[in-house]
Amino acid sequence: MVSLYEQVEEAVQAIRVHSAVQPSVALILGSGLGDSATEIRDATAIPYGEIPHFVHSTVVGHAGRLLLGTLEDVPVVVMQGRFHFYEG
């Protein structure tokens, strides 16, 4: 059985393959805020399905991807869509 720590490490390594951004701020964009992602500069988008052990959102309208880039010159990671407790 793979430990939670090992699962997180696998997810981190998969994200680092796509981007070297080391975010200072994390944002979660839910319903109605998804278009805010267009403000992120030099964004790298990673579909949740490409991140090992990452939970996938099933809510319509949630893009289901992780964005890494800059917002107002601050390195950020953005969840464009999130998993809801009622989704299981």
XYZ file of C-alpha atoms in Angstrom:
88
model
C 0.000 0.000 0.000
C 1.280 3.455 -0.927
C 1.373 5.937 1.947
C -0.308 9.335 1.758
C 3.140 10.933 1.758
C 4.175 8.853 -1.250
C 0.950 9.754 -3.052
C 1.585 13.462 -2.482
C 5.171 13.082 -3.687
C 3.960 11.378 -6.883
C 1.484 14.196 -7.501
C 4.137 16.862 -6.882
C 6.566 15.187 -9.281
C 3.889 14.991 -11.991
C 3.158 18.710 -11.572
C 6.854 19.624 -11.662
C 7.210 17.874 -15.027
C 4.867 20.524 -16.447
C 6.046 23.667 -14.650
C 8.896 25.012 -12.536
C 6.684 27.687 -10.933
C 6.938 27.659 -7.143
C 3.703 29.356 -6.099
C 3.452 31.812 -3.219
C -0.357 31.882 -3.347
C -2.999 29.239 -4.016
C -6.475 30.088 -5.329
C -9.557 27.922 -5.786
C -11.937 29.076 -8.509
C -15.453 27.728 -8.160
C -18.687 28.428 -9.974
C -18.691 31.843 -11.575
C -14.979 32.433 -11.028
C -13.521 30.148 -13.696
C -13.044 33.003 -16.154
C -10.682 34.679 -13.680
C -8.083 32.200 -14.893
C -7.627 34.322 -18.018
C -5.790 36.855 -15.834
C -2.978 34.395 -15.093
C 0.128 35.085 -17.199
C 2.392 32.417 -18.666
C -0.040 29.814 -17.376
C 0.588 26.107 -17.618
C -2.639 24.080 -17.435
C -2.584 20.538 -16.094
C -5.824 18.525 -16.260
C -6.589 16.910 -12.904
C -6.631 13.536 -14.675
C -2.890 13.880 -15.360
C -2.047 14.299 -11.673
C -1.723 10.982 -9.845
C -3.987 10.532 -6.798
C -5.706 13.882 -7.464
C -9.473 13.960 -7.038
C -11.540 14.911 -10.099
C -14.477 17.306 -10.019
C -17.661 16.102 -11.692
C -19.590 19.377 -11.450
C -20.647 20.840 -14.795
C -18.827 24.083 -15.505
C -15.728 23.261 -13.449
C -12.772 22.966 -15.830
C -10.964 20.441 -13.661
C -7.421 21.640 -14.130
C -4.528 23.057 -12.183
C -2.959 26.278 -13.461
C 0.527 27.510 -12.592
C 1.676 30.977 -13.597
C 1.765 34.541 -12.335
C -0.937 36.956 -11.268
C 0.148 40.566 -10.703
C 3.772 39.299 -10.752
C 3.073 36.818 -7.937
C 3.635 33.111 -8.669
C 0.329 31.292 -8.174
C -1.255 27.879 -8.383
C -4.944 27.904 -9.228
C -7.494 25.124 -8.996
C -9.919 25.788 -11.824
C -12.796 23.758 -10.444
C -12.729 21.746 -7.252
C -13.987 18.513 -5.804
C -17.060 18.826 -3.607
C -17.677 16.783 -0.480
C -21.025 15.576 -1.866
C -19.239 14.075 -4.902
C -17.991 11.207 -2.776
